[in-house]
Coordinates of C-alpha atoms and ligand atoms in Angstrom, one line a residue:
X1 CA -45.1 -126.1 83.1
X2 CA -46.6 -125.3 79.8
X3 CA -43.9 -125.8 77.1
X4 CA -45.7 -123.0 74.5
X5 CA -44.9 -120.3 76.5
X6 CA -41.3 -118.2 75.3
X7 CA -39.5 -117.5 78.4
X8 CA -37.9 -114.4 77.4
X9 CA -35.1 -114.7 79.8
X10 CA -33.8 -117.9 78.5
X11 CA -34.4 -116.2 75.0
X12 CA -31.3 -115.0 74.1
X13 CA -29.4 -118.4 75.3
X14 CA -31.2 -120.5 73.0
X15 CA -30.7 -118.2 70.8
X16 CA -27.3 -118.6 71.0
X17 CA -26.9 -122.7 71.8
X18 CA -29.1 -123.1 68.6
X19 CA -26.3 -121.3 66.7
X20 CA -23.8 -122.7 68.3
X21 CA -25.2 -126.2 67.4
X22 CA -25.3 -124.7 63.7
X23 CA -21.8 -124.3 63.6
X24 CA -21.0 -127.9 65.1
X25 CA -23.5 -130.2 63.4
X26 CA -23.3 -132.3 60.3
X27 CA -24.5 -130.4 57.2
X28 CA -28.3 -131.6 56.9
X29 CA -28.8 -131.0 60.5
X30 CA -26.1 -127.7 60.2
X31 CA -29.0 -126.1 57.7
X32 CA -32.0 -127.4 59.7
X33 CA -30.6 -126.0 63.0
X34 CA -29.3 -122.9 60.9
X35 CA -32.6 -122.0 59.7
X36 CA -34.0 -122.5 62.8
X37 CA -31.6 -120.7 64.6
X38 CA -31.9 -118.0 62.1
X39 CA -35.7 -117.4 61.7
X40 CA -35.9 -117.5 65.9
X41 CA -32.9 -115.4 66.7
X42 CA -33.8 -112.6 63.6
X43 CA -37.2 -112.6 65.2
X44 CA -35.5 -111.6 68.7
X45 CA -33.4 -108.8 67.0
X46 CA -36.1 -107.7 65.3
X47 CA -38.4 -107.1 68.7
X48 CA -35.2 -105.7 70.1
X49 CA -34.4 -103.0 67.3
X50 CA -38.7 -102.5 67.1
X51 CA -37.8 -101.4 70.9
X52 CA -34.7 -99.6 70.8
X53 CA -36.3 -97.8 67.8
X54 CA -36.5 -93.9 67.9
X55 CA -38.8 -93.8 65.2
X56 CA -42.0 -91.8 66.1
X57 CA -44.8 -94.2 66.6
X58 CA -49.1 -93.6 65.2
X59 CA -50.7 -95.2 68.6
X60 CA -53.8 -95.5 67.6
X61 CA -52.1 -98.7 65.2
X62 CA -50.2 -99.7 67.8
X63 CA -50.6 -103.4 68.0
X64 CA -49.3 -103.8 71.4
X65 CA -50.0 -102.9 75.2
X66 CA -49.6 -99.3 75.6
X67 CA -48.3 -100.2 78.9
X68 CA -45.3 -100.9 77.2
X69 CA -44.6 -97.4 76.3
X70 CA -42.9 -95.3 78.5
X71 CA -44.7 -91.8 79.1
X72 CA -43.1 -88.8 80.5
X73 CA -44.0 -87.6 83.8
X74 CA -42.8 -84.3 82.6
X75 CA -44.5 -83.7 79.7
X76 CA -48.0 -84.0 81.0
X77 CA -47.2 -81.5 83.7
X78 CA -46.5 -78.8 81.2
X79 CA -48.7 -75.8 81.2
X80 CA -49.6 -76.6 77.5
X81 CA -50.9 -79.8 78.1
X82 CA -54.9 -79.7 77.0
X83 CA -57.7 -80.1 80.1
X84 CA -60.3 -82.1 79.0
X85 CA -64.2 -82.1 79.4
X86 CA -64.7 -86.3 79.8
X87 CA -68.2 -87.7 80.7
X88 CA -68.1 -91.3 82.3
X89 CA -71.0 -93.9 81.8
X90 CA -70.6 -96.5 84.5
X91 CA -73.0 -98.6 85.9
X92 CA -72.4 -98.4 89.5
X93 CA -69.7 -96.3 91.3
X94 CA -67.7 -98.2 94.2
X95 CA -67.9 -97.7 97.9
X96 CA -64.5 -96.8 98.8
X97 CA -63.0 -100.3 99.8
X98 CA -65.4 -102.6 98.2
X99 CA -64.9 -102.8 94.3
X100 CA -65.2 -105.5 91.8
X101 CA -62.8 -105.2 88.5
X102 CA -64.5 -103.2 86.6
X103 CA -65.4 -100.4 89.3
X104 CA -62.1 -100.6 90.8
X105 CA -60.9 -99.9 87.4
X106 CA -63.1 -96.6 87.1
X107 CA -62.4 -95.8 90.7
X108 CA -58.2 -95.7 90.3
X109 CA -58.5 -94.0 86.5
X110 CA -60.8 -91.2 87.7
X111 CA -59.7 -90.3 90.8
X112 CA -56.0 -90.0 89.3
X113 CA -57.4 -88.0 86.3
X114 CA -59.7 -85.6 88.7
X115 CA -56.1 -85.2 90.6
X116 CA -54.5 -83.9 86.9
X117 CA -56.9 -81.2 86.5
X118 CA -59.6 -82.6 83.9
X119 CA -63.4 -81.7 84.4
X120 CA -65.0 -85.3 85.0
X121 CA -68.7 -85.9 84.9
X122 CA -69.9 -89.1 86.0
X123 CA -72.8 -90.7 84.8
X124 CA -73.7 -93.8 87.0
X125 CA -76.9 -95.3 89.2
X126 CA -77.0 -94.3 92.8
X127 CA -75.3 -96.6 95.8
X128 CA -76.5 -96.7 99.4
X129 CA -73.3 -94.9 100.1
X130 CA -73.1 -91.1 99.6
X131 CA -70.9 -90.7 96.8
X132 CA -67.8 -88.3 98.3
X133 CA -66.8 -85.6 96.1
X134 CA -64.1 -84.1 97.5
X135 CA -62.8 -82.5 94.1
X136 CA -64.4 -79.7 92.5
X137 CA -63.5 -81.3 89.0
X138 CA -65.2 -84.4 89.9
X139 CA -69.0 -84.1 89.2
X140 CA -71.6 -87.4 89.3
X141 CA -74.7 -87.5 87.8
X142 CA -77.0 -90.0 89.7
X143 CA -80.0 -91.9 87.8
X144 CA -82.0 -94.9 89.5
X145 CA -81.2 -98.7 88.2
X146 CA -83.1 -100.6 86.2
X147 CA -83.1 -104.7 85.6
X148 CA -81.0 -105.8 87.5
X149 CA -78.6 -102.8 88.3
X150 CA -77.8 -101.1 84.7
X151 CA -77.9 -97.7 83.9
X152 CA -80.8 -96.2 82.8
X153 CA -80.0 -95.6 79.1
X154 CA -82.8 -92.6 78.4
X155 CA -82.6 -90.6 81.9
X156 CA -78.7 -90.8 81.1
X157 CA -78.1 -90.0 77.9
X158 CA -80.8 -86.9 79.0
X159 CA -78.6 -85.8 81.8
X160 CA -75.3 -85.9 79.2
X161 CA -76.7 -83.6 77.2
X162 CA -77.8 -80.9 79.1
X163 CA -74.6 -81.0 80.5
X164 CA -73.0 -80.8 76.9
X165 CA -75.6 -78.0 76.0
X166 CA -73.3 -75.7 79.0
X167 CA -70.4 -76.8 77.6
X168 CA -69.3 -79.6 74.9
X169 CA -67.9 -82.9 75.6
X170 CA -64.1 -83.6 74.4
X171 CA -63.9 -87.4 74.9
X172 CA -66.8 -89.9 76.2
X173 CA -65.7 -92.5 77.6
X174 CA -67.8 -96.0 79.0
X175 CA -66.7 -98.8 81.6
X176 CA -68.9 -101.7 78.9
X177 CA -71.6 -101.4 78.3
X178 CA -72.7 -98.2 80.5
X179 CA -73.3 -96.5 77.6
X180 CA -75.2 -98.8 75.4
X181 CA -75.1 -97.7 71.8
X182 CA -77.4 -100.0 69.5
X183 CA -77.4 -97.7 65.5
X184 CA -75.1 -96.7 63.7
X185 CA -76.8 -93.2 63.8
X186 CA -75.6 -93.1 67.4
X187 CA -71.6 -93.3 65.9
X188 CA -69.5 -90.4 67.8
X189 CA -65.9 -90.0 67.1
X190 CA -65.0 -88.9 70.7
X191 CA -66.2 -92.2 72.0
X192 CA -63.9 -94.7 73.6
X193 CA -65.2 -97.8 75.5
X194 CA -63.0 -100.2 77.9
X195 CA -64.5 -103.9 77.8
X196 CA -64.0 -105.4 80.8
X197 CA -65.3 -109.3 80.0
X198 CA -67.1 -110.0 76.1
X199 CA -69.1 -112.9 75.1
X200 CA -66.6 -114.3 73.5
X201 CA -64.2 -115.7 76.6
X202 CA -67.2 -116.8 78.3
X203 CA -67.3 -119.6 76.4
X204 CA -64.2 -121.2 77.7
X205 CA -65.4 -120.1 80.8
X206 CA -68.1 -121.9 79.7
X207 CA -66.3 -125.1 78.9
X208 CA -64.6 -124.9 82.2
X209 CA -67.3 -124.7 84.0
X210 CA -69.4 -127.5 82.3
X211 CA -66.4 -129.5 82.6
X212 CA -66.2 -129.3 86.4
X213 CA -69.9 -129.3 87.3
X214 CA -70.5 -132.3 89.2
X215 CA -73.8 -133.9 87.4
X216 CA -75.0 -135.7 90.2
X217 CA -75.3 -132.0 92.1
X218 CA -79.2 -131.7 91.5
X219 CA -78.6 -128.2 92.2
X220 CA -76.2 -127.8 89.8
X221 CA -77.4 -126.6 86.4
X222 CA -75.7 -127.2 82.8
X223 CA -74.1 -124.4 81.9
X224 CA -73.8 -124.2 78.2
X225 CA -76.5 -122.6 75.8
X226 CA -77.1 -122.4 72.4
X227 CA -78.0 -119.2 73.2
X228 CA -74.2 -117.8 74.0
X229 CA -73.1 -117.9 70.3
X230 CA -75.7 -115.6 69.5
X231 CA -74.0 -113.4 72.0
X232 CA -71.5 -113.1 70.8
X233 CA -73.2 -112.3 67.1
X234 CA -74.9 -109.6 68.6
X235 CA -72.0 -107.9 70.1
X236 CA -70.1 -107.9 67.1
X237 CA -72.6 -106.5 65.4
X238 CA -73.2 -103.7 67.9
X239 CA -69.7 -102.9 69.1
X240 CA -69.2 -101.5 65.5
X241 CA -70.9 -98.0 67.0
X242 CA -68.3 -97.6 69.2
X243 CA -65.8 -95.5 67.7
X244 CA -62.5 -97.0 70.2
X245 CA -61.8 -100.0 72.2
X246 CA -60.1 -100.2 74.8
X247 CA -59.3 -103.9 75.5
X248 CA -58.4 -104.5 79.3
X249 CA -55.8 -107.7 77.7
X250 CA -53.9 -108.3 75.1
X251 CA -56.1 -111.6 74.2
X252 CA -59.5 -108.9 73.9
X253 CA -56.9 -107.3 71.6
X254 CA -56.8 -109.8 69.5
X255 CA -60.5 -111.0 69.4
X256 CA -61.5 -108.0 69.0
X257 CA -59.3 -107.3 65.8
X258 CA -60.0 -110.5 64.2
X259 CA -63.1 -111.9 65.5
X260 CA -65.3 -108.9 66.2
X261 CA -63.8 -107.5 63.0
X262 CA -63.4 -103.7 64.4
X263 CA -60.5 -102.5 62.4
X264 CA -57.0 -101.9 63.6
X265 CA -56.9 -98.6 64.6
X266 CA -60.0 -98.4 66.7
X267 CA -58.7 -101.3 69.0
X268 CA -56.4 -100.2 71.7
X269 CA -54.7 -102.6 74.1
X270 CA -54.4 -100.9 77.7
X271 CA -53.7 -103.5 80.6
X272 CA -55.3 -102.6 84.3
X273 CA -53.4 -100.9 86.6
X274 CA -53.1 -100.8 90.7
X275 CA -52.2 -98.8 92.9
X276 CA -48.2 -99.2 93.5
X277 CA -48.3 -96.6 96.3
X278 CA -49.9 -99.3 98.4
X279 CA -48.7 -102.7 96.8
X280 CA -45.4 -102.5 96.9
X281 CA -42.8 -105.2 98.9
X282 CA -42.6 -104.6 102.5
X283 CA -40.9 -107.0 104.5
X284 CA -41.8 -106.3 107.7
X285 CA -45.4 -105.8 107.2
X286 CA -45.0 -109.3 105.8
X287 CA -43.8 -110.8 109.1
X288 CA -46.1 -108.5 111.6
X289 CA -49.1 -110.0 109.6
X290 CA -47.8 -113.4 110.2
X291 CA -47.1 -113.2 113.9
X292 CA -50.4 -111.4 114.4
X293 CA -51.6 -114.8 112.9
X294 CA -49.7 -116.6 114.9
X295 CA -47.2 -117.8 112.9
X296 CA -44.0 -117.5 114.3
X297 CA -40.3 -117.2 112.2
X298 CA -39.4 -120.5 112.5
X299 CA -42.9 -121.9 111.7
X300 CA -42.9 -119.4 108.5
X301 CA -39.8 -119.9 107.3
X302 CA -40.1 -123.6 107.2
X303 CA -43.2 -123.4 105.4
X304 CA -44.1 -122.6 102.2
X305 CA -47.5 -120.0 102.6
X306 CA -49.8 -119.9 99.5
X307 CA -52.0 -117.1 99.1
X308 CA -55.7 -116.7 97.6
X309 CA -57.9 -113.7 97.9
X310 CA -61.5 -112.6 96.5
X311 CA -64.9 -114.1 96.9
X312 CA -65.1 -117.7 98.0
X313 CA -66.9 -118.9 95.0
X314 CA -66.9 -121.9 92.8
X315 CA -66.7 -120.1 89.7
X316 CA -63.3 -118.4 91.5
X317 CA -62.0 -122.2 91.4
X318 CA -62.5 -123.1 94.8
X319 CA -63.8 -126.3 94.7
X320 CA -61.4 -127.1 92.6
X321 CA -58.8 -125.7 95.3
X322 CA -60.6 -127.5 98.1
X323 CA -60.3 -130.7 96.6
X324 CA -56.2 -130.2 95.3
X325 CA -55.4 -129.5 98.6
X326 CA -57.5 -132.3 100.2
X327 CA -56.3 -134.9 98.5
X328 CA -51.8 -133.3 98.7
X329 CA -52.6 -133.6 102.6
X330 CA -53.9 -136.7 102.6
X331 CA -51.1 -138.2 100.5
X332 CA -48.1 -136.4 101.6
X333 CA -47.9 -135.7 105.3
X334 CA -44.8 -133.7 104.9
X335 CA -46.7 -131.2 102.2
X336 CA -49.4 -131.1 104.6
X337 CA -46.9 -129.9 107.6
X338 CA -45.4 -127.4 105.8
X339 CA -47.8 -125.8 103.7
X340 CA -49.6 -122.7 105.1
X341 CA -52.7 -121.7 103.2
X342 CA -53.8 -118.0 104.0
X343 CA -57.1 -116.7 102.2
X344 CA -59.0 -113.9 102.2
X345 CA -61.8 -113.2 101.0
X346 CA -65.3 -114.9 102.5
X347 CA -68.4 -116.8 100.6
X348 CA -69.6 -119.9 101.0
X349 CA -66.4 -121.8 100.5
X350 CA -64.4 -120.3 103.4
X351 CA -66.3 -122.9 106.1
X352 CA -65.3 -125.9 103.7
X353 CA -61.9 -124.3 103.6
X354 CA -61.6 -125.1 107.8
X355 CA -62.7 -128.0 107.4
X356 CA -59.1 -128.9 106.0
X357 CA -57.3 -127.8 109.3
X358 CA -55.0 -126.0 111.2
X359 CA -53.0 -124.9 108.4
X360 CA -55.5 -123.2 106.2
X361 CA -56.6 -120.2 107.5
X362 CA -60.0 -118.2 106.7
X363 CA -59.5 -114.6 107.0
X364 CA -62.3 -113.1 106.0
X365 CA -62.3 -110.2 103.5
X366 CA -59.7 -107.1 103.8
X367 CA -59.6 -103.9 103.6
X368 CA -56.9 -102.8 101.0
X369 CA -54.0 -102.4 103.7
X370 CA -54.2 -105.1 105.6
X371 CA -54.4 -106.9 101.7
X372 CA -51.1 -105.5 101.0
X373 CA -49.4 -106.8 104.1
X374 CA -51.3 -109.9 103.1
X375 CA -49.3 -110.2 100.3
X376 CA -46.2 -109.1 101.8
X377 CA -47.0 -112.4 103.8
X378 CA -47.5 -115.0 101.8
X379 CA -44.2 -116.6 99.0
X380 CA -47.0 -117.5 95.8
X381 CA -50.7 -116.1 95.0
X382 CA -53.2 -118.7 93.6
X383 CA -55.9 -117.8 91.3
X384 CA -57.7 -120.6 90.8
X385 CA -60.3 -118.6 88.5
X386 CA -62.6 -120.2 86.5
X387 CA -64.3 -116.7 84.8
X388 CA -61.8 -115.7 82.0
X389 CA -63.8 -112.6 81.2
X390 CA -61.7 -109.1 81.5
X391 CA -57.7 -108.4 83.1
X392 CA -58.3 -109.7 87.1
X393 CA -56.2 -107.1 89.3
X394 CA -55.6 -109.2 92.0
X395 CA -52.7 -111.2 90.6
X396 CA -51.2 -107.5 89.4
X397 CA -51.3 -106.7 92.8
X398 CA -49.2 -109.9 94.2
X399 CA -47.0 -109.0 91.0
X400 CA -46.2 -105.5 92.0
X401 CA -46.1 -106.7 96.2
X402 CA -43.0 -108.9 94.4
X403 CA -44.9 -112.1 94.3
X404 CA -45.0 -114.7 91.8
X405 CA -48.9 -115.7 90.5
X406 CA -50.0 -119.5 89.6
X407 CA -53.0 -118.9 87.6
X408 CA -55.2 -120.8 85.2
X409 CA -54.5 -121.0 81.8
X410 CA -57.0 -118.4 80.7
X411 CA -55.9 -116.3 77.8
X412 CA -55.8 -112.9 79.4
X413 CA -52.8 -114.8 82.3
X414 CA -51.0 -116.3 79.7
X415 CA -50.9 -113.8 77.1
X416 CA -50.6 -110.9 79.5
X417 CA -49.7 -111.2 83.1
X418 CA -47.9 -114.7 83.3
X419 CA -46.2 -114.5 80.1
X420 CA -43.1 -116.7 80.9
X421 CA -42.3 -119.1 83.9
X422 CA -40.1 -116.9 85.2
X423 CA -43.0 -115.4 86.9
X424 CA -45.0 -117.5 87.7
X425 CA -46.7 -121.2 86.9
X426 CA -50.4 -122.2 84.5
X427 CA -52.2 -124.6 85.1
X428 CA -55.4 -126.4 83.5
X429 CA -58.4 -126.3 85.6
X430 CA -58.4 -129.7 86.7
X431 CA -57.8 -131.3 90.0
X432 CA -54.6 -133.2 89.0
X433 CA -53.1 -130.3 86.9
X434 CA -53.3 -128.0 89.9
X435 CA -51.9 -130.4 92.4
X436 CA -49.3 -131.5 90.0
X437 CA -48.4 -127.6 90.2
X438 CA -49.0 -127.3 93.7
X439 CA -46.0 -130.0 94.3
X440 CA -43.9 -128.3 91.8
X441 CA -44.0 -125.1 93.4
X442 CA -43.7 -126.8 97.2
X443 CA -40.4 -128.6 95.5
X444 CA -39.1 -126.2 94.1
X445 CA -39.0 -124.2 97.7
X446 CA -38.9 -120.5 98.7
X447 CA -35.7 -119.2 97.6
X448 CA -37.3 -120.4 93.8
X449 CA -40.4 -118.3 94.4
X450 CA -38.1 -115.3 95.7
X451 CA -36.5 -115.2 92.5
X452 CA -39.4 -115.5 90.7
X453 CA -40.9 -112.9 92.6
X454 CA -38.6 -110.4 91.3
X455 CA -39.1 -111.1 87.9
X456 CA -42.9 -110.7 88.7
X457 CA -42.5 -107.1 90.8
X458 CA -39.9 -106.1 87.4
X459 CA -42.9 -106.8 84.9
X460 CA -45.6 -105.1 87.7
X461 CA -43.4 -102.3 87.7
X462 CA -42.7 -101.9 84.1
X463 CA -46.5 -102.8 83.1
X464 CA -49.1 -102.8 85.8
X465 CA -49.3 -99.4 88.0
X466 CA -52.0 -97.1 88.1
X467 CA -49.6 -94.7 86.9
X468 CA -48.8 -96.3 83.6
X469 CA -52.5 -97.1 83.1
X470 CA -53.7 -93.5 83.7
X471 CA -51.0 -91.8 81.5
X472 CA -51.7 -94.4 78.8
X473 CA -56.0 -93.4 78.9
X474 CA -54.9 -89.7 79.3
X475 CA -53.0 -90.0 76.4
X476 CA -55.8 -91.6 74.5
X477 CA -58.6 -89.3 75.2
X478 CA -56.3 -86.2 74.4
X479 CA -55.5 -88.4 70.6
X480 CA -59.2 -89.3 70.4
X481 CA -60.9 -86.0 72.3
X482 CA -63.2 -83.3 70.1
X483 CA -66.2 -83.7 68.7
X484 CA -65.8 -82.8 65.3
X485 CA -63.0 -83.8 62.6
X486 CA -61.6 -80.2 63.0
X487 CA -61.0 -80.8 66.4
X488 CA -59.7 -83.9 66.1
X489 CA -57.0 -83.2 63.7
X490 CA -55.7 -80.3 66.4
X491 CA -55.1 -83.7 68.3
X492 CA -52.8 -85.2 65.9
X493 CA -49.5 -84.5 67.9
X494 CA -51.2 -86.8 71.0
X495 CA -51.8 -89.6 68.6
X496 CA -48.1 -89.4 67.7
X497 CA -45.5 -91.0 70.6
X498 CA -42.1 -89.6 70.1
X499 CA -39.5 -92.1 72.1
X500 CA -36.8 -90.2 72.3
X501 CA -38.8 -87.1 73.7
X502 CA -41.0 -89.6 76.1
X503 CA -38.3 -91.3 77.8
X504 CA -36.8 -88.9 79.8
Ligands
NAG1 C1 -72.4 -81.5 72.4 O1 -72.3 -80.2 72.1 C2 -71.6 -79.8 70.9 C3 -71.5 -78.3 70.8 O2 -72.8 -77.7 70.9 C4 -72.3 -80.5 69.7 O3 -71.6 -80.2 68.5 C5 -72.4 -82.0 69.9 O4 -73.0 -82.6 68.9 C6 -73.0 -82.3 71.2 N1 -72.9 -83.7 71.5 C7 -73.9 -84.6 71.4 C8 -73.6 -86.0 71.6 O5 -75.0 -84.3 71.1
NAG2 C1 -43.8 -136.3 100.0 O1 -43.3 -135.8 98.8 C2 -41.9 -135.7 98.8 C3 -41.4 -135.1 97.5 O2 -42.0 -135.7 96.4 C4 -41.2 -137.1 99.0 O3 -39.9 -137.0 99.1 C5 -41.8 -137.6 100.3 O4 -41.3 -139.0 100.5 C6 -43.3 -137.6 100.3 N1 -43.7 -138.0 101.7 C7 -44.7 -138.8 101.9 C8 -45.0 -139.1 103.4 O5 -45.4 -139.4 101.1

């Protein structure tokens, strides 16, 4: 397991052993370990009392996840607190069950905010589904795609404003690039955007890919371009019209801050959310999905059951996966016997999949019930992923079902879902990393990923529901929301997080 990563649980016990050691070495190695022990144990009391701290706090230069933060589920229900006029530009709206990151992301945000009251205009192309409107406050305004599915910019932008001539605006808000602003004379101050994937991490997704891409494929192409760099020069240039970010992990944070150059207090770090009314632990779904597999107690007991999900692609990692497992089962008949591989999801990978026997099974895709009882099922997700671009909500779904997550080491998993081992395990996207892993995680056995597990569903809980996501964007617009500096000001008190009155 990577070494770099803190494990905040063991934190405070080397904390302690390293001033223990202070006390008990020789005197060169007493000041080394002293100042050691100092600098790393004053940096843990420092995060503790930045915590425990009832000092009101500015959000909008709040360097961390506003997941973190703990809103009151009082407060918003009060009669005072402002209904807002918010105007969404996404590029496609989701049919109910089927929804890629991004939509699923708009789907779970505006449904919960249409359910608080706010008046929600929708700006997004037309789907073969009708879209159902079932809430009065929840109003879409169709246009027809262009390219290849984007949002036409002009018959948009058309629609927003005769809808802002009946009434103004208070916050607008865009999944990406939905709303495309390209000049600065296009700046509005009641703009937030959520980036869900920049230029920037496609190139280690890049790397990765180039890296694994079999040459002697004829059909496989090289990957890299000098073209991507200038990408990325673009979008720094014309992410500067957007007034807020909202980056989807802490790593977009970052790279946002430093490399795109926005400054601090337009860059917001809110982490996806799911749903924890339907992943939650559930025993018993768990073992009623395995027996209507045919897996019997004594069969899933004795196994260890891995878990993957989503489209059954190679840039998901599944040749990688294909080729990991391949090779465990053909050097360790005991691994092979008592590993059960469960996937759902289909694409052209699932037939391979079969190919490896008995013990891996194809499921095909599922709807989002029969997913949770999935995960109830299995004891460790894998996400083999190879894209590194915006906060994947599968593994924060095994998370909050109480499952533990091995992911690749992309920057979004380690520096914001798989933070420490006690979660979960990272691997590099190689075949020999990820079986290495694979055997540590079959070694370490079932009662291990249990325990794991609940350090994963205690982080899901604290950081990853729909809830937490919706008060945090809530919160945001009602700081950010008017469309003058007049206005704004009004705002002040939502840009200002009081602990002591939040936590109750
Ligand atoms: C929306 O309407 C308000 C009030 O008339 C106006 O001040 C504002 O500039 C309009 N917004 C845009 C983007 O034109
Ligand atoms: C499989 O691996 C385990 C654990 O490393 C080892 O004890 C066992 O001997 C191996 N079995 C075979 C058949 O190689």
């Amino acid at each position: 397991m990577a070494k770099h990563q803190t494990t905040s649980f063991n934190f405070r016990s080397s904390c302690s052993i390293l001033v223990f050691l202070s006390i008990f070495s020789s005197i060169p190695l007493l000041y080394w370990s002293y100042s050691i022990g100092y600098g790393y144990c004053h940096d843990q009391v420092e995060n503790n009392k930045e915590m425990l701290s009832m000092e009101p706090i500015k959000l909008l230069k709040f360097p961390k996840a506003w997941n973190q933060l703990v809103f009151s589920s009082k407060q918003r229900r009060t009669p005072q607190t402002k209904l807002l006029k918010i105007g969404l530009f996404v590029r496609k709206w989701p049919e109910k069950n089927q929804a890629g990151g991004m939509e699923r992301h708009a789907l779970t945000l505006y449904l919960a905010l249409a359910k608080r009251g706010h008046d929600l205009h929708i700006f997004t192309t037309s789907s073969s589904a009708s879209i159902p409107s079932t809430m009065s406050n929840l109003h879409f305004h169709i246009s027809r795609p262009i390219g290849s599915g984007y949002l036409n910019q002009v018959v948009a932008w058309k629609q927003f404003l005769e809808e802002n001539a009946t009434k103004a605006f208070d916050v607008i808000h865009s999944e990406s690039v939905g709303l495309r602003l390209t000049k600065s004379s296009t700046y509005l101050n009641n703009v937030a955007v959520s980036w869900h994937g920049i230029a920037y991490e496609t190139i280690h997704s890049d790397i990765i890919q180039e890296l694994v891409r079999n040459p002697l494929d004829s059909s496989s192409q090289q990957v890299i371009s000098d073209g991507k760099m200038m990408k990325v020069v673009e979008e720094v240039k014309f992410f500067q019209y957007y007034a807020h970010h909202v980056a989807t992990s802490d790593h977009v944070g970052d790279v946002l801050k430093r490399i795109y150059m926005i400054p601090e207090e337009r860059v917001h770090i809110i982490l996806n959310g799911v749903d924890e009314e339907i992943f939650k632990p559930d025993v018993s779904k768990g073992n009623d999905f395995l027996l209507k597999l045919g897996l019997n107690q004594d069969r899933s007991r004795s196994s260890i059951i891995l878990g993957l999900s989503g489209r059954l692609v190679k840039d998901k990692g599944h040749p990688l996966m294909f080729e990991a497992l391949q090779q465990l089962f053909l050097e360790n008949s005991t691994f092979k016997e008592t590993v059960i591989v469960l996937i759902a999801g289909n694409g052209p990978w699932g037939d391979r999949y079969k190919e490896l026997g008995p013990n891996v099974m194809v499921l095909g895709p599922l709807e989002r019930a029969q997913l949770a009882e999935f995960y109830n099922a299995i004891d460790i997700f894998v996400h083999p992923t190879l894209r590194a671009q915006g906060l994947d909500q599968v593994p924060l779904e095994a998370f909050l079902t109480g499952k533990p997550v091995m992911a690749t080491k992309l920057a979004s998993f380690t520096g914001s879902i798989i933070v420490n081992e006690d979660m979960g395990y990272t691997f590099s996207p190689t075949v020999s990393e990820l079986k290495r892993v694979l055997y540590e995680v079959w070694e370490g056995g079932k009662k291990n990923l249990e325990k794991k597990g609940g350090f994963a569903r205690e982080r899901g809980l604290k950081m990853f529901t729909a809830t937490k996501m919706v008060a945090a964007y809530e919160r945001l617009f009602l700081c950010i929301s008017g469309n003058n500096e007049e206005k704004q000001q009004k705002n002040e008190d939502y840009c200002v997080y009081q602990p002591h009155q939040e936590m109750d």
